[in-house]
mmCIF file of C-alpha atoms and ligand atoms in Angstrom:
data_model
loop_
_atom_site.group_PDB
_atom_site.id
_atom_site.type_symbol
_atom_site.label_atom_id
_atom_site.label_comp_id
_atom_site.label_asym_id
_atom_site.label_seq_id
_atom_site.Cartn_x
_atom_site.Cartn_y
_atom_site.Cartn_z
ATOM 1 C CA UNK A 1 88.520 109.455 91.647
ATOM 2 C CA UNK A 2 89.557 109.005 87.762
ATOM 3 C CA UNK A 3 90.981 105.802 87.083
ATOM 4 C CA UNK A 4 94.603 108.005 85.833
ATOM 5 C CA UNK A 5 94.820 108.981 89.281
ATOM 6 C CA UNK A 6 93.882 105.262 90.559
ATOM 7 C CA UNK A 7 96.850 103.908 88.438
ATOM 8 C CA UNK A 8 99.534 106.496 89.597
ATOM 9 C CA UNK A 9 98.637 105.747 93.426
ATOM 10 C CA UNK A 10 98.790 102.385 92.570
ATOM 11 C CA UNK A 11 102.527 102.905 91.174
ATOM 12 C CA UNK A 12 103.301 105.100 94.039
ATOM 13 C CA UNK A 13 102.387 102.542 96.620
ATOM 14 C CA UNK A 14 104.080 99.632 94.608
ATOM 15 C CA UNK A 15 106.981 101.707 93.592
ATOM 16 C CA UNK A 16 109.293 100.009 96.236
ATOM 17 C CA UNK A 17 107.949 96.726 95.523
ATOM 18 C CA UNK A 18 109.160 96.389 92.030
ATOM 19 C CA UNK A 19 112.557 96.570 93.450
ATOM 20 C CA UNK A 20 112.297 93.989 96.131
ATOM 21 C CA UNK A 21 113.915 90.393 96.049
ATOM 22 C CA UNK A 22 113.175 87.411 98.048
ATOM 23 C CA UNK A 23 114.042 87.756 101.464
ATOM 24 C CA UNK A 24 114.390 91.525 101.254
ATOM 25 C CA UNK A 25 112.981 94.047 103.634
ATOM 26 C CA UNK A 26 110.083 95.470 102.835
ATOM 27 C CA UNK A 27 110.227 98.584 104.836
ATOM 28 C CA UNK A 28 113.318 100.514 102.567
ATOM 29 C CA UNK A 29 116.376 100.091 104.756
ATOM 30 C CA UNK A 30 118.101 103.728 106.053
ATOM 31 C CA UNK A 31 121.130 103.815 104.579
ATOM 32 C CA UNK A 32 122.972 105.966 106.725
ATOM 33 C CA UNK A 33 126.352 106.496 104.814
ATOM 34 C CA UNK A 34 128.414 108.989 103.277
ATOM 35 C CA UNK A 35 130.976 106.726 101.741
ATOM 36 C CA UNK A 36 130.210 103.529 99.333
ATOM 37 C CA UNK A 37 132.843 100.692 99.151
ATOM 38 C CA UNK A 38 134.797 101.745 95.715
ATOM 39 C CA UNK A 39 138.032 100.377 94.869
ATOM 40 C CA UNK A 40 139.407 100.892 91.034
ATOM 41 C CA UNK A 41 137.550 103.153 88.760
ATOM 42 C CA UNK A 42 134.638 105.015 89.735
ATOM 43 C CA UNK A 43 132.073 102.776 87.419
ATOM 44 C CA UNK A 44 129.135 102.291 89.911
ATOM 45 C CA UNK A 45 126.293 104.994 90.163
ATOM 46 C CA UNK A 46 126.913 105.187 93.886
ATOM 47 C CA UNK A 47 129.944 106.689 94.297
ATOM 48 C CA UNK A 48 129.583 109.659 97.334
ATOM 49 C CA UNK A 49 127.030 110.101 99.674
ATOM 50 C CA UNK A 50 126.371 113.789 98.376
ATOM 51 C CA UNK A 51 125.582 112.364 94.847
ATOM 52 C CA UNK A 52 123.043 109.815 95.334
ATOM 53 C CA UNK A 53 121.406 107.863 98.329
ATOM 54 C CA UNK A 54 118.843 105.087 98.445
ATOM 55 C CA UNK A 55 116.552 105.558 100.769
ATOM 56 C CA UNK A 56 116.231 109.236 98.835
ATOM 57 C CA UNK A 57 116.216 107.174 95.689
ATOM 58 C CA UNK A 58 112.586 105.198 97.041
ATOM 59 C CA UNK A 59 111.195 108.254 98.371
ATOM 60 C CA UNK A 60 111.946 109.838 95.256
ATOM 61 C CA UNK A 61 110.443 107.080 92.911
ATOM 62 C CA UNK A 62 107.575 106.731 94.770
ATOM 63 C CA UNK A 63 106.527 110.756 94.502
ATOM 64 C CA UNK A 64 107.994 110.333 91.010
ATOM 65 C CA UNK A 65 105.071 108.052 90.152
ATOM 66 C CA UNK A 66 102.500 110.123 91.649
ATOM 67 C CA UNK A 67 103.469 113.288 89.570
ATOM 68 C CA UNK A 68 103.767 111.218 86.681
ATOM 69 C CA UNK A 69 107.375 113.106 86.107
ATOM 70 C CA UNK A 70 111.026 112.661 87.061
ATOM 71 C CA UNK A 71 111.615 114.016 90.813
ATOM 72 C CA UNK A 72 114.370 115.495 92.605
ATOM 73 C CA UNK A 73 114.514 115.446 96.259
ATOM 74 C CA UNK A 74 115.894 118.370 98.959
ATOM 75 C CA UNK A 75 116.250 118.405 102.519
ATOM 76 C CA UNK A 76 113.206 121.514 102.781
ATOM 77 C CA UNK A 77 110.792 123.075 100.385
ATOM 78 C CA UNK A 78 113.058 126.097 100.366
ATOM 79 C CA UNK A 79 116.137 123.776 99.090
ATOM 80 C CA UNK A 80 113.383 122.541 96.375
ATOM 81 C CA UNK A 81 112.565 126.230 95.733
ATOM 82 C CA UNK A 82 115.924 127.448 95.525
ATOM 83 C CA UNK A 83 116.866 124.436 93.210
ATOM 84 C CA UNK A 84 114.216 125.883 90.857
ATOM 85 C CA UNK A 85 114.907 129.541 90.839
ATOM 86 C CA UNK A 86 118.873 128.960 90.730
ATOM 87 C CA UNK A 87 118.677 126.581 87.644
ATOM 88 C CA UNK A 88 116.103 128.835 85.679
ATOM 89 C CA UNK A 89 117.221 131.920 86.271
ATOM 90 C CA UNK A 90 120.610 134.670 85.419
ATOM 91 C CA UNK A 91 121.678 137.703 85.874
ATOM 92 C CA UNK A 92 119.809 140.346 83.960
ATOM 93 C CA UNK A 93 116.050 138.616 84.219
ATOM 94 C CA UNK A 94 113.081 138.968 85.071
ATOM 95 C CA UNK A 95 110.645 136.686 87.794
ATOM 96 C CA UNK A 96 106.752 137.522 88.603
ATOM 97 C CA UNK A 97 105.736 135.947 91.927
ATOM 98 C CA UNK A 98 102.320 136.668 93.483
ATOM 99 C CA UNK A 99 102.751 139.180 96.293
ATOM 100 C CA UNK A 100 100.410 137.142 98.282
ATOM 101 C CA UNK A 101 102.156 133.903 97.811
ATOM 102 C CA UNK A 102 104.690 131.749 100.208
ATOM 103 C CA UNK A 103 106.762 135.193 101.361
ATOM 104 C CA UNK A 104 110.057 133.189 102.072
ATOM 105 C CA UNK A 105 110.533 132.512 98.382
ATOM 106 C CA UNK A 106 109.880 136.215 97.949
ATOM 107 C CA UNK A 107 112.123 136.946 100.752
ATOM 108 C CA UNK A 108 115.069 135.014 99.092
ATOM 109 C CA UNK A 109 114.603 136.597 95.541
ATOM 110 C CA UNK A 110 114.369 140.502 97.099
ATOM 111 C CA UNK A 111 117.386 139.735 99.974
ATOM 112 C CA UNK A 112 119.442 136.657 98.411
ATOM 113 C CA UNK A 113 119.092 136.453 94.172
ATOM 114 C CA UNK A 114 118.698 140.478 93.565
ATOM 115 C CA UNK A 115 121.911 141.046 94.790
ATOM 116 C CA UNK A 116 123.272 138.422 91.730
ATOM 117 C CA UNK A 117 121.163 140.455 89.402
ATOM 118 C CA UNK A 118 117.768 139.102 89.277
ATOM 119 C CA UNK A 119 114.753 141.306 89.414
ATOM 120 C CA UNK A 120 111.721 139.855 90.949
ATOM 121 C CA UNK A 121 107.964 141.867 90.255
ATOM 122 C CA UNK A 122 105.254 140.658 92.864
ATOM 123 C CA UNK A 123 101.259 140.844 91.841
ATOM 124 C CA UNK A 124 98.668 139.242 93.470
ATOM 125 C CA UNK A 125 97.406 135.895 92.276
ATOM 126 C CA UNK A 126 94.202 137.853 91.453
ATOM 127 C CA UNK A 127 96.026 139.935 88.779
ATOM 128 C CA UNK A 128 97.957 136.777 87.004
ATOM 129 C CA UNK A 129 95.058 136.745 84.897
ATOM 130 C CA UNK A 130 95.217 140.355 83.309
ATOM 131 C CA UNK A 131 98.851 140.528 83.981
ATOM 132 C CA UNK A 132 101.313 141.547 80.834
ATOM 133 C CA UNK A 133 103.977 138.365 81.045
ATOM 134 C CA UNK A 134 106.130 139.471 78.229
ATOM 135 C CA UNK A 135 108.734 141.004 80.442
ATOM 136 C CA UNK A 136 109.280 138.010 82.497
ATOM 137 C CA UNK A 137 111.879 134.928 82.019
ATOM 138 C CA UNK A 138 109.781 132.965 84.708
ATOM 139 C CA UNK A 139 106.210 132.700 85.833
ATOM 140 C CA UNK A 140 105.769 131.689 89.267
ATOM 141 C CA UNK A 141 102.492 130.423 90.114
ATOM 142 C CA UNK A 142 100.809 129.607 93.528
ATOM 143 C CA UNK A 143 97.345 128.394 93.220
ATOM 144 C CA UNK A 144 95.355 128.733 95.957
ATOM 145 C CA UNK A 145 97.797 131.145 97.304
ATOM 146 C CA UNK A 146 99.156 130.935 100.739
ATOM 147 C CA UNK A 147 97.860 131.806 103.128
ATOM 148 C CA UNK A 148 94.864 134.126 101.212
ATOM 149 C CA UNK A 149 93.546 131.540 99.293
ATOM 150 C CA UNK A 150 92.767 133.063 96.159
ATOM 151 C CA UNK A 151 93.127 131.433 92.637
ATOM 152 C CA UNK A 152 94.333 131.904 89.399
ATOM 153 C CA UNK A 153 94.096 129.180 86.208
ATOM 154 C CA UNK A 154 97.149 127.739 85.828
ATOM 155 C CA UNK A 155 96.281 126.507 82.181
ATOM 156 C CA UNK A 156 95.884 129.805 81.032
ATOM 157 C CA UNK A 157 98.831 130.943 82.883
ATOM 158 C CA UNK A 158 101.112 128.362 81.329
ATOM 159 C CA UNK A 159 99.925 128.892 78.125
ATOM 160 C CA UNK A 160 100.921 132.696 78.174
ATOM 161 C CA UNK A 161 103.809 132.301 79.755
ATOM 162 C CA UNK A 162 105.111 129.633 76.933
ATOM 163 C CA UNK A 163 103.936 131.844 74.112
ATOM 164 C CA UNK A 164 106.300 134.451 75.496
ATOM 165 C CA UNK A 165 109.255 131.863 75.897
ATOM 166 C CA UNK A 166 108.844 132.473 79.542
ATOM 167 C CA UNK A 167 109.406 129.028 82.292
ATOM 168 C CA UNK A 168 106.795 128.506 84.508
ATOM 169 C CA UNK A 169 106.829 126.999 87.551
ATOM 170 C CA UNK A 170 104.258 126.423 89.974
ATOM 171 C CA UNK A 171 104.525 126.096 94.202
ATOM 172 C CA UNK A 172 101.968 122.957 94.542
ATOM 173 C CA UNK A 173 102.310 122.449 98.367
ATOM 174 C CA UNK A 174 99.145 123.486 99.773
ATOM 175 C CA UNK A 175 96.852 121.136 97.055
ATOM 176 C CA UNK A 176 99.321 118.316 96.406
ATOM 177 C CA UNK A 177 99.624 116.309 93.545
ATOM 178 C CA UNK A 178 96.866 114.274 94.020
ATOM 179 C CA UNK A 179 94.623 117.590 94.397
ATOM 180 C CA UNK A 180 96.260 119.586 91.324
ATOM 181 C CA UNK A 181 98.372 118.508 88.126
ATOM 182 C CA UNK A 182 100.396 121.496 87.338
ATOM 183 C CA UNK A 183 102.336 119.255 85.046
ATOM 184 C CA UNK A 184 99.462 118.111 83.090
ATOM 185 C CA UNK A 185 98.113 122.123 82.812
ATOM 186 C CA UNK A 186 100.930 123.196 81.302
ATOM 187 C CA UNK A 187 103.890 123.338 83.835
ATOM 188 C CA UNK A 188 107.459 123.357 83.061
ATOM 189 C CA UNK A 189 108.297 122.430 86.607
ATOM 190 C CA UNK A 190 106.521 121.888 90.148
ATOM 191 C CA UNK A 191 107.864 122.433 93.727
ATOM 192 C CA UNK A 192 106.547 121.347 96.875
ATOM 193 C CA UNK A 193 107.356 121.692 100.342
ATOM 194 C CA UNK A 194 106.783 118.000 101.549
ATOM 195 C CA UNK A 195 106.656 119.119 104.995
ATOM 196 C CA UNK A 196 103.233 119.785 105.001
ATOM 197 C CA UNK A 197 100.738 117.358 103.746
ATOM 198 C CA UNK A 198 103.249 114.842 101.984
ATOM 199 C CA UNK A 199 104.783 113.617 104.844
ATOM 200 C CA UNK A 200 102.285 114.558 106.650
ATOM 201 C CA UNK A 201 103.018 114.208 110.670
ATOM 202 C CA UNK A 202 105.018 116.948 111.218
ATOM 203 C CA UNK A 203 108.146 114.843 112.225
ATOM 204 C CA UNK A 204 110.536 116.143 109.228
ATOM 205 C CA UNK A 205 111.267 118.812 106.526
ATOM 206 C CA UNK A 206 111.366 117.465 103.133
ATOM 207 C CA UNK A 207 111.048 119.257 99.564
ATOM 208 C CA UNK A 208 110.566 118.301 95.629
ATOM 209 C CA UNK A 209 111.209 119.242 92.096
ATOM 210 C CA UNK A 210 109.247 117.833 89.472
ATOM 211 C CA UNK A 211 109.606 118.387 85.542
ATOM 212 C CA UNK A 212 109.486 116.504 81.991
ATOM 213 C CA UNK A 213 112.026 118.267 80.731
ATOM 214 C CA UNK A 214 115.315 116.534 80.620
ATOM 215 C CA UNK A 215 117.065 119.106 80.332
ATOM 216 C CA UNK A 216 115.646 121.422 83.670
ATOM 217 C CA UNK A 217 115.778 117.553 85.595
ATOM 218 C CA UNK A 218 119.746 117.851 84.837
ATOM 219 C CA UNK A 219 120.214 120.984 85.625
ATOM 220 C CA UNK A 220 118.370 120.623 88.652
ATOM 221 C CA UNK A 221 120.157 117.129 89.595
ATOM 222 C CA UNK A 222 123.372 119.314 89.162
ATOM 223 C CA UNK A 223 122.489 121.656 91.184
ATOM 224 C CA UNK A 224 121.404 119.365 93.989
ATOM 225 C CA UNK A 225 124.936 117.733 93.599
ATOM 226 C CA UNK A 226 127.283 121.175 93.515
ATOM 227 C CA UNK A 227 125.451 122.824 96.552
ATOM 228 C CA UNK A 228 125.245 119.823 98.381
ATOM 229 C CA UNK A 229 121.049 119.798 99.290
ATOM 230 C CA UNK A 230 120.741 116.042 99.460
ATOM 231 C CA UNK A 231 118.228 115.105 102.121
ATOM 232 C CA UNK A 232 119.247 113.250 104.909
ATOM 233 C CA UNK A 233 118.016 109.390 104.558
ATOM 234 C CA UNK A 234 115.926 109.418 107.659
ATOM 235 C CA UNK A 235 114.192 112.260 106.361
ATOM 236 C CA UNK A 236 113.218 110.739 102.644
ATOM 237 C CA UNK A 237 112.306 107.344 104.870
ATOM 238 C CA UNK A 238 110.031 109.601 107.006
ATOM 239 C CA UNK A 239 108.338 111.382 103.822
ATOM 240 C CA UNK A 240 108.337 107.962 101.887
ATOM 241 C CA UNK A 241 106.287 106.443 104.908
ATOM 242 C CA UNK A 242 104.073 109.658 104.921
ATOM 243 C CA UNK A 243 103.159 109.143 101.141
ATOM 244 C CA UNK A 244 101.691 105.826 101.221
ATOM 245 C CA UNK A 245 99.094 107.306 103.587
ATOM 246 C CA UNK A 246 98.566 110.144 101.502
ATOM 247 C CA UNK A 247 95.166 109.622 99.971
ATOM 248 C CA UNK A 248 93.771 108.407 103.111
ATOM 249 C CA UNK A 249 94.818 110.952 104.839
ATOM 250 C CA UNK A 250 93.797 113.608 102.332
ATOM 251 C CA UNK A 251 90.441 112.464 101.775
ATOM 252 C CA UNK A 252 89.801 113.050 105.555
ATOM 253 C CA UNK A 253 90.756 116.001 105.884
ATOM 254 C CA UNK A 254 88.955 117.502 102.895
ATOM 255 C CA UNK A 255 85.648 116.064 104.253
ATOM 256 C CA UNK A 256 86.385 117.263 107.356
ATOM 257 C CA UNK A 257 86.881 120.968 105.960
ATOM 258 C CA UNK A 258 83.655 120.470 104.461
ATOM 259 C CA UNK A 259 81.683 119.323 107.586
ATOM 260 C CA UNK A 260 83.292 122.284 109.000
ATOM 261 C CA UNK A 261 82.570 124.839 106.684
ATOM 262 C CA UNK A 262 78.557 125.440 107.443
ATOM 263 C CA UNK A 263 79.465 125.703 111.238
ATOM 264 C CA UNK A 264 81.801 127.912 110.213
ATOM 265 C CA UNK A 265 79.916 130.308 108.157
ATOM 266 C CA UNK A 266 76.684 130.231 110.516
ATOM 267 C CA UNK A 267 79.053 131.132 113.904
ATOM 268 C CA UNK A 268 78.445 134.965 114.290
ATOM 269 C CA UNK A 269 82.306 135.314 116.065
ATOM 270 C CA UNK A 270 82.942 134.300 112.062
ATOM 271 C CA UNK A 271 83.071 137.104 110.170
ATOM 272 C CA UNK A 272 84.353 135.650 106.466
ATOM 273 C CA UNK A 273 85.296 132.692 105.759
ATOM 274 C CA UNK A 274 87.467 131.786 102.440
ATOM 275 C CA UNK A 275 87.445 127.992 101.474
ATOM 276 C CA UNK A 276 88.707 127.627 97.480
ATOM 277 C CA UNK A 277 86.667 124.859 97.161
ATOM 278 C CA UNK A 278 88.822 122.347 97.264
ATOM 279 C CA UNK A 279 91.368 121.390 99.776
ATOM 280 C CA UNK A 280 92.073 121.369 103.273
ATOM 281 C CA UNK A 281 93.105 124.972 104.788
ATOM 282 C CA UNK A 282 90.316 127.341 105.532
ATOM 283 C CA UNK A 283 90.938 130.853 106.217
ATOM 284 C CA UNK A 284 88.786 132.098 108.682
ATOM 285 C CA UNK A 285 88.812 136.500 109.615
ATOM 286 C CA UNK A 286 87.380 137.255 113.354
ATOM 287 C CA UNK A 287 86.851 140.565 114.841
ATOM 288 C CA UNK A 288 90.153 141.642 116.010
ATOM 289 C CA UNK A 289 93.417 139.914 117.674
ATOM 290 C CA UNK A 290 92.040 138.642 120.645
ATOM 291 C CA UNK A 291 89.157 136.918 119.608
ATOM 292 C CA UNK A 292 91.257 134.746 117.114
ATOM 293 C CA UNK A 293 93.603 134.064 119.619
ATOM 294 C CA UNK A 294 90.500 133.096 122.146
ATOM 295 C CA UNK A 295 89.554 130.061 119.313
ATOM 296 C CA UNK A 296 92.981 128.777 118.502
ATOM 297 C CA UNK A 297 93.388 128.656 122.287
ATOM 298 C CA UNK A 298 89.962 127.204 123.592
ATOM 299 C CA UNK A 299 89.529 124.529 121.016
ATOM 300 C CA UNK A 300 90.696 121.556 122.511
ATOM 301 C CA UNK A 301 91.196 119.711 119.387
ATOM 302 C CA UNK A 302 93.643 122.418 117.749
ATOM 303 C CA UNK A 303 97.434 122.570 117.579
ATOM 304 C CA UNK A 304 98.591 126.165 117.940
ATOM 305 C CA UNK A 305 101.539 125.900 115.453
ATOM 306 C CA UNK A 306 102.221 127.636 111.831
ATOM 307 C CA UNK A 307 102.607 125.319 108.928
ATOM 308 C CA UNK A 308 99.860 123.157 107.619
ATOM 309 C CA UNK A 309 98.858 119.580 106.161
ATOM 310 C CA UNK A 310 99.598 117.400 109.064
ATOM 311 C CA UNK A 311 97.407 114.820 110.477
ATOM 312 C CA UNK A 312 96.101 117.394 113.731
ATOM 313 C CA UNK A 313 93.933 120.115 113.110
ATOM 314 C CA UNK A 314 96.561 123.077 113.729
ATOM 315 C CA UNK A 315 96.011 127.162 113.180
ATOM 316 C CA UNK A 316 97.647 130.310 113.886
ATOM 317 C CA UNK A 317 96.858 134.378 113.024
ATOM 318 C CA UNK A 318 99.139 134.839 109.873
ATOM 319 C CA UNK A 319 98.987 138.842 110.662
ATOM 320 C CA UNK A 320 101.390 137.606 113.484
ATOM 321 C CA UNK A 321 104.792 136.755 110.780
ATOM 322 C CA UNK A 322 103.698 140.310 109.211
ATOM 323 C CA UNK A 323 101.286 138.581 106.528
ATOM 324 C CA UNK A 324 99.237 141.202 104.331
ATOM 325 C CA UNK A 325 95.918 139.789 106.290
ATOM 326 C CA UNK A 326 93.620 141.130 108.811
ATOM 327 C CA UNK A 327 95.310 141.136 112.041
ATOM 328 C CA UNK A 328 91.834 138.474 113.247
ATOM 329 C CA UNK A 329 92.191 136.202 109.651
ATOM 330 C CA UNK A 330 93.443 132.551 110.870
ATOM 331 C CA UNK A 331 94.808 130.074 109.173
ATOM 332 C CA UNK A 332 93.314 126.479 109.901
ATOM 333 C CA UNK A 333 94.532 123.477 108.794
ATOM 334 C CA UNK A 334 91.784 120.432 108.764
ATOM 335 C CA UNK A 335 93.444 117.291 110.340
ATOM 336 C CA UNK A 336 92.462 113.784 110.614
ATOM 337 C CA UNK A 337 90.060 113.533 113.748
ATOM 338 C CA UNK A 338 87.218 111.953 113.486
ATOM 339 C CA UNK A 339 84.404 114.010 111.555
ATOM 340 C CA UNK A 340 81.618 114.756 114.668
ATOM 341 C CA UNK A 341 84.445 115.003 117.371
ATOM 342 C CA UNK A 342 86.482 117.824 115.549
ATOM 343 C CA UNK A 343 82.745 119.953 114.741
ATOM 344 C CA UNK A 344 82.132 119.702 118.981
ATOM 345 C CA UNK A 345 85.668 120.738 119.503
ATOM 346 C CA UNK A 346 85.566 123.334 116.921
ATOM 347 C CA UNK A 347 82.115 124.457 118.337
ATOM 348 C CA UNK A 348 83.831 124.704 121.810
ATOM 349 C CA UNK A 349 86.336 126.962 120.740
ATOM 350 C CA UNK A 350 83.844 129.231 119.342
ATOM 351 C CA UNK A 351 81.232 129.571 122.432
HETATM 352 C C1 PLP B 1 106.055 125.724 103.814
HETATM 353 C C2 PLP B 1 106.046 126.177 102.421
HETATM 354 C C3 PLP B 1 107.239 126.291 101.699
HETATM 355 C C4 PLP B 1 108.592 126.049 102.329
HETATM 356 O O1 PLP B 1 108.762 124.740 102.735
HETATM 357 P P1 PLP B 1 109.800 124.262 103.885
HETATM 358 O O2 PLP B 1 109.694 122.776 103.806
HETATM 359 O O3 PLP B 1 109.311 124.858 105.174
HETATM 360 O O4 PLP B 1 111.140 124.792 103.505
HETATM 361 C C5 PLP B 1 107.154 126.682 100.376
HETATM 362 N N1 PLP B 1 105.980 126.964 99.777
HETATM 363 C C6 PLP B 1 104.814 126.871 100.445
HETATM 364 C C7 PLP B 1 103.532 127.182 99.733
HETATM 365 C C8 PLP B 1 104.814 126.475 101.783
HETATM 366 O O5 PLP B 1 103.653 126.421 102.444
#
């Protein structure tokens, strides 16, 4: 690990420290509260419970040190996602999204923000590298995509997109920012579903913004503030408890996908197998329907449940939500187990 991403875990982890005095908890208190004692003029930044909260305002610091960039918090990753496509785009323009990205956000621009005037284009992430982005007002980017798993090069991306006076913003769920540094490659903005690996246990929904520039942070803020997406405070204390175990957790399960990989590719029920490289989600193509289902269901160490990044080893056949896959590809999530344990199990659910 480079000693620039040693320093920002550090900050993450001490974030709520700094803020501490004697005698103070140490776990950050849920303020449960819509209303804040304010007599006489409004001169206090907590004011109403749809504004500003803090336990959001620790979770939010701490992920803010770990992208290195201002953060805004939302109750989801499509409240995040929405934030970002509401405050960047009008009537009149243009969006490219990869076809085989996240299809809820593609869902909401095609049945939600075309009918207030935006037209969204869909490519595969394949294609972002050839693709003509002159058209576009905003670049979406998800890198690997999800649930395919291909890449594109977000520096490159970012680049073009800028040269054209286009935003770009990239979906950094599935890597993370400890895995991938949109921001630093060019990014105007970053949005994450915090569901998955962030918080990590799959025990809440939680979402993020991140962006240097003051003037998208506002906007965004704003946003947050007029529609009312504030996360609840049990949720940011449940994704700010999640975080501190990040790296640990992450660093498992990346080994673990890696230990898993050769028994993977040598199992003859197998028939591709796409790992980026880097990561924790493998996607994993079997002969048909019922032999997929046959693994998810015989393992005894997986959790047969969509979504991805928490601490159990978890998979489902994407074909089944209507995914452009085979109807056999899988989805599977690497967990936490312990390394030789999860191979047997995995080995189990392929005899
Ligand atoms: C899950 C997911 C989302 C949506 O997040 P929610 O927290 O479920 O609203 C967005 N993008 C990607 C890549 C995801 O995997």
């Amino acid at each position: 690990m480079t000693s620039d991403a040693q320093t920002r875990i550090m900050a993450m982890l001490h974030a709520h420290m700094t803020d501490l005095e004697k005698g103070d908890p140490v776990a950050p208190p849920i303020v449960s509260t819509a209303k804040y004692w304010l007599p006489g003029e409004p001169d206090v930044p907590y004011t109403y419970g749809r504004d500003i909260n803090p336990t959001v305002e620790t979770c939010e610091a701490a992920l803010s040190a770990l992208e290195d960039a201002p953060v805004v918090g939302f109750p989801s990753g499509m409240a995040a996602i929405t934030a970002a496509l509401v405050t960047t785009l009008k009537a009149g323009e243009r969006i490219l999204v990869p076809s085989d990205g996240y299809y809820v956000t593609r869902a909401l621009l095609n049945e939600v923000l075309a009918t207030l005037g935006v037209q969204a284009e869909a490519i595969a992430t394949r294609n972002y590298q050839s693709a003509d982005l002159t058209p576009y007002d905003v670049v979406w980017i998800e890198t690997p995509s999800n649930p395919g798993l291909d890449l594109c090069d977000i520096a490159a991306i970012t680049a073009r997109a800028r040269a054209t006076g286009a935003i770009s913003i990239v979906d950094n769920t599935t890597l993370t920012p400890l895995l991938q540094r949109p921001l630093d490659l060019g990014a105007d903005m970053v949005v994450s579903s915090d569901t998955k690996a962030i918080a990590g246990h799959s025990d809440t929904l939680f979402g993020h913004v991140a962006t240097r520039d003051d003037l998208l942070f506002e906007q965004v803020k704003r946003w947050r503030k007029l529609s009312g997406s504030i996360p609840g405070p049990l949720a940011a204390f449940l994704t700010h408890r999640g975080l501190m175990t990040l790296e640990l957790r992450l660093a498992r399960m990346v080994s673990n996908a890696q230990a898993l990989l050769p028994v993977l590719e040598a199992h003859p029920k197998v028939k591709t197998v796409r790992y980026p490289g880097i990561g924790f989600i493998i996607g994993l193509t079997f002969e048909d329907t019922t032999t997929a289902d046959a693994f998810i269901e015989d393992c005894p160490a997986i959790l047969p449940a969509t979504s991805f990044g928490g601490i159990h080893t978890s998979a489902e056949r994407r074909a089944r939500w209507g995914d452009d896959v085979p109807e056999g590809f899988v989805r599977l999530s690497v967990g936490c187990e312990p390394e030789a344990a999860l191979v047997e199990a995995i080995k189990v659910g392929l005899s």
